[in-house]
Coordinates of C-alpha atoms in Angstrom, one line a residue:
Chain A
D1 CA 12.6 -4.2 12.4
S2 CA 9.2 -6.7 12.9
G3 CA 10.3 -8.7 16.1
V4 CA 10.3 -12.0 14.2
T5 CA 13.4 -13.5 13.1
Q6 CA 13.6 -16.2 10.3
T7 CA 17.2 -18.0 9.8
P8 CA 19.2 -18.8 7.4
K9 CA 18.6 -16.1 5.5
H10 CA 19.8 -18.0 1.8
L11 CA 19.8 -21.2 1.4
I12 CA 21.1 -23.1 -2.2
T13 CA 20.6 -26.8 -2.1
A14 CA 20.2 -29.4 -4.6
T15 CA 17.1 -31.4 -6.0
G16 CA 16.4 -34.2 -3.7
Q17 CA 17.9 -33.1 -0.2
R18 CA 15.6 -31.8 3.3
V19 CA 16.1 -28.3 4.3
T20 CA 14.4 -26.6 7.4
L21 CA 13.4 -23.1 7.8
R22 CA 13.3 -22.0 11.2
C23 CA 10.9 -19.0 12.5
S24 CA 10.5 -17.3 16.0
P25 CA 7.6 -15.1 16.5
R26 CA 7.4 -11.7 17.9
S27 CA 7.4 -12.0 21.8
G28 CA 3.8 -12.7 23.0
D29 CA 2.5 -13.7 19.6
L30 CA 1.2 -17.1 20.0
S31 CA 0.7 -17.7 16.4
V32 CA 2.4 -18.4 13.1
Y33 CA 1.9 -18.2 9.6
W34 CA 4.0 -19.3 6.8
Y35 CA 4.0 -17.8 3.4
Q36 CA 5.7 -18.5 0.0
Q37 CA 6.3 -16.1 -2.3
S38 CA 7.5 -16.8 -6.3
L39 CA 7.3 -14.5 -9.2
D40 CA 4.7 -16.9 -11.0
Q41 CA 2.3 -17.4 -7.9
G42 CA 2.8 -14.0 -5.3
L43 CA 2.3 -14.2 -2.0
Q44 CA 0.5 -17.0 -0.7
F45 CA -0.7 -18.9 2.7
L46 CA 0.8 -22.4 3.2
I47 CA -0.2 -23.2 7.0
Q48 CA -0.6 -21.0 10.6
Y49 CA 0.3 -22.9 13.9
Y50 CA -1.6 -21.4 16.9
N51 CA 0.1 -22.4 20.2
G52 CA 1.7 -25.5 19.2
E53 CA -1.3 -26.9 17.1
E54 CA -2.3 -26.3 13.5
R55 CA -4.7 -23.9 12.9
A56 CA -5.0 -23.8 9.4
K57 CA -3.8 -25.2 5.9
G58 CA -3.4 -23.1 2.6
N59 CA -1.7 -24.4 -0.1
I60 CA 1.5 -26.6 1.1
L61 CA 2.5 -29.1 -0.2
E62 CA 2.6 -32.8 1.3
R63 CA 6.4 -32.7 0.5
F64 CA 6.1 -29.7 3.2
S65 CA 5.6 -30.1 6.8
A66 CA 5.8 -27.8 9.7
Q67 CA 5.7 -27.3 13.3
Q68 CA 5.6 -25.1 16.3
F69 CA 7.1 -25.7 19.3
P70 CA 6.8 -25.2 23.3
D71 CA 8.8 -22.2 23.0
L72 CA 6.1 -20.9 20.2
H73 CA 9.2 -20.9 17.6
S74 CA 8.6 -23.0 14.2
E75 CA 9.5 -25.1 11.8
L76 CA 9.3 -25.5 8.0
N77 CA 10.9 -28.7 6.7
L78 CA 10.9 -29.1 2.3
S79 CA 11.6 -32.3 1.5
P80 CA 12.4 -34.2 -1.2
L81 CA 12.8 -30.6 -2.3
E82 CA 12.3 -29.8 -6.5
L83 CA 13.4 -27.4 -8.7
G84 CA 9.9 -25.4 -8.3
D85 CA 10.4 -24.8 -4.7
S86 CA 12.9 -22.2 -4.9
A87 CA 11.3 -19.3 -3.7
L88 CA 10.9 -16.5 -0.8
Y89 CA 9.4 -18.1 2.5
F90 CA 8.0 -15.8 4.7
C91 CA 7.0 -16.4 8.6
A92 CA 4.6 -14.2 10.2
S93 CA 3.0 -14.3 14.0
S94 CA 0.1 -12.4 15.3
V95 CA -1.1 -12.3 18.6
A96 CA -4.2 -14.2 17.0
A97 CA -6.9 -14.1 19.8
G98 CA -9.9 -13.8 18.1
G99 CA -11.4 -11.2 15.3
A100 CA -9.4 -9.1 13.6
D101 CA -5.7 -10.7 13.6
T102 CA -2.5 -8.4 12.8
Q103 CA 0.0 -9.9 11.1
Y104 CA 4.0 -8.8 11.3
F105 CA 6.5 -10.8 9.2
G106 CA 10.0 -11.4 9.2
P107 CA 12.7 -11.2 6.5
G108 CA 12.2 -14.1 4.9
T109 CA 14.0 -17.1 3.6
R110 CA 15.6 -17.0 0.2
L111 CA 15.8 -20.5 -1.1
T112 CA 17.4 -21.7 -4.3
V113 CA 17.2 -25.6 -5.4
L114 CA 19.9 -26.2 -8.2
Chain B
G1 CA -10.5 -19.6 -3.8
Q2 CA -10.7 -16.0 -3.8
Q3 CA -8.5 -13.5 -5.7
L4 CA -7.3 -10.2 -5.2
N5 CA -7.1 -8.0 -8.4
Q6 CA -4.4 -5.4 -7.4
S7 CA -3.8 -2.3 -9.9
P8 CA -1.7 -1.1 -11.8
Q9 CA 0.7 -3.7 -11.9
S10 CA 3.4 -0.6 -11.7
M11 CA 3.7 2.8 -11.5
F12 CA 6.5 5.2 -12.6
I13 CA 5.6 8.6 -11.1
Q14 CA 7.7 11.9 -10.3
E15 CA 8.7 13.5 -6.9
G16 CA 5.8 15.4 -5.4
E17 CA 3.4 13.6 -7.4
D18 CA -0.1 11.6 -5.8
V19 CA -0.1 8.0 -6.2
S20 CA -3.5 5.7 -6.0
M21 CA -3.5 2.0 -6.3
N22 CA -6.2 -0.5 -5.4
C23 CA -7.5 -3.8 -5.2
T24 CA -10.8 -5.7 -5.9
S25 CA -11.9 -8.9 -4.7
S26 CA -14.4 -11.4 -5.7
S27 CA -16.1 -12.2 -2.2
I28 CA -15.9 -10.4 0.9
F29 CA -13.3 -9.6 3.7
N30 CA -13.8 -8.3 7.0
T31 CA -10.2 -6.9 7.4
W32 CA -8.1 -4.9 4.6
L33 CA -4.2 -4.5 4.9
W34 CA -1.9 -2.3 3.2
Y35 CA 2.1 -3.4 3.1
K36 CA 5.1 -2.6 1.4
Q37 CA 8.3 -5.0 0.3
D38 CA 11.5 -3.6 -0.2
P39 CA 14.1 -5.7 -2.0
G40 CA 15.0 -8.6 -0.1
E41 CA 12.8 -7.5 3.1
G42 CA 9.5 -9.0 4.2
P43 CA 6.5 -7.2 3.7
V44 CA 6.4 -4.4 6.5
L45 CA 2.6 -3.4 7.2
L46 CA 1.8 0.2 6.1
I47 CA -2.4 0.2 7.4
A48 CA -4.9 -1.9 8.6
L49 CA -8.0 -1.6 8.1
Y50 CA -11.2 -3.6 10.3
K51 CA -14.7 -1.6 9.3
A52 CA -16.4 -1.5 5.8
G53 CA -16.3 2.7 5.0
E54 CA -13.2 3.3 7.2
L55 CA -10.6 5.7 6.3
T56 CA -7.4 5.6 8.0
S57 CA -4.3 8.0 7.4
N58 CA -0.5 6.7 8.8
G59 CA 1.6 9.9 7.9
R60 CA 1.0 10.8 3.8
L61 CA -0.8 7.7 3.2
T62 CA -4.5 7.1 3.5
A63 CA -6.3 4.0 3.1
Q64 CA -9.8 3.4 2.5
F65 CA -11.8 -0.2 3.2
G66 CA -14.9 -0.1 0.6
I67 CA -18.4 -0.1 1.8
T68 CA -19.1 -3.4 0.0
R69 CA -16.1 -5.5 1.7
K70 CA -14.8 -6.2 -1.9
D71 CA -12.6 -3.5 -2.2
S72 CA -9.8 -1.2 -0.8
F73 CA -7.8 1.7 -2.3
L74 CA -4.1 3.1 -0.8
N75 CA -3.4 6.4 -1.9
I76 CA 0.1 8.2 -1.3
S77 CA 0.5 11.8 -1.2
A78 CA 4.0 13.9 -2.2
S79 CA 5.7 10.6 -3.2
I80 CA 9.4 10.9 -2.3
P81 CA 12.3 8.5 -3.3
S82 CA 12.0 6.1 -0.4
D83 CA 8.5 5.6 -1.1
V84 CA 10.1 3.1 -4.2
G85 CA 9.0 -0.8 -3.3
I86 CA 6.2 -3.2 -4.0
Y87 CA 2.9 -2.4 -2.3
F88 CA 0.5 -5.0 -1.2
C89 CA -2.6 -5.3 -0.5
A90 CA -4.2 -8.1 1.4
G91 CA -7.5 -9.5 2.7
Q92 CA -8.8 -11.5 5.8
L93 CA -11.9 -12.9 6.8
G94 CA -11.0 -13.0 10.4
G95 CA -13.6 -15.1 13.0
S96 CA -11.5 -18.2 12.8
N97 CA -10.2 -18.0 9.6
Y98 CA -6.8 -15.7 9.8
K99 CA -4.9 -16.8 6.5
L100 CA -3.7 -13.5 4.4
T101 CA -4.8 -13.5 0.7
F102 CA -2.8 -11.2 -1.1
G103 CA -2.5 -9.2 -4.0
K104 CA 0.2 -9.6 -6.8
G105 CA 1.3 -6.1 -5.5
T106 CA 2.2 -2.4 -7.5
L107 CA 5.5 -2.1 -8.4
L108 CA 5.7 1.9 -7.1
T109 CA 9.3 3.9 -9.0
V110 CA 9.7 7.5 -8.1
N111 CA 12.0 9.5 -10.1
P112 CA 13.8 12.2 -7.7

């Protein structure tokens, strides 16, 4: 158990809908990262938050948005959904205090868009 | 952007055999990490390497950070059935850039 929690575990929804994925980092970690894993693209970095502020952006689509709350949990919002958004979404957390930074991953949310 | 080439894509071995897999990059990283992912689970950190030339072990696992900072390898000795899974390398620039760039993974199957 990495200490990172993600909910829900599975999500099945339809195109055009909106979903919110939730992540709670390990105790003491200030930074949260979101990654998308699909068969064709592999694991891709989406976005990073540090202590409530956006720190870095990767291959995140404009239809996606994220935020980190004062209690440090984070949410990833996807809307409007498209078929190609079906993937595993992972959250990772780290201390991110500078220099090298080891990330620990949650169990993921499997999103299926029908 | 940076890309990691991980090989082999898959391996099928007998229990007790040693395994080696590697990653190469078109540009340098300052940290290399190796993760293992089981079906339906998130990647689990196996080994982190922070210095060029560093050789680090974790039980039967040994990983090295290449001296050019553009490659890394992972060895697993005396494989056992629970070693089955997908192994990913990941590179990190560090400084203020903490995002991980992942290889495509090596699927390891161990025949008892």
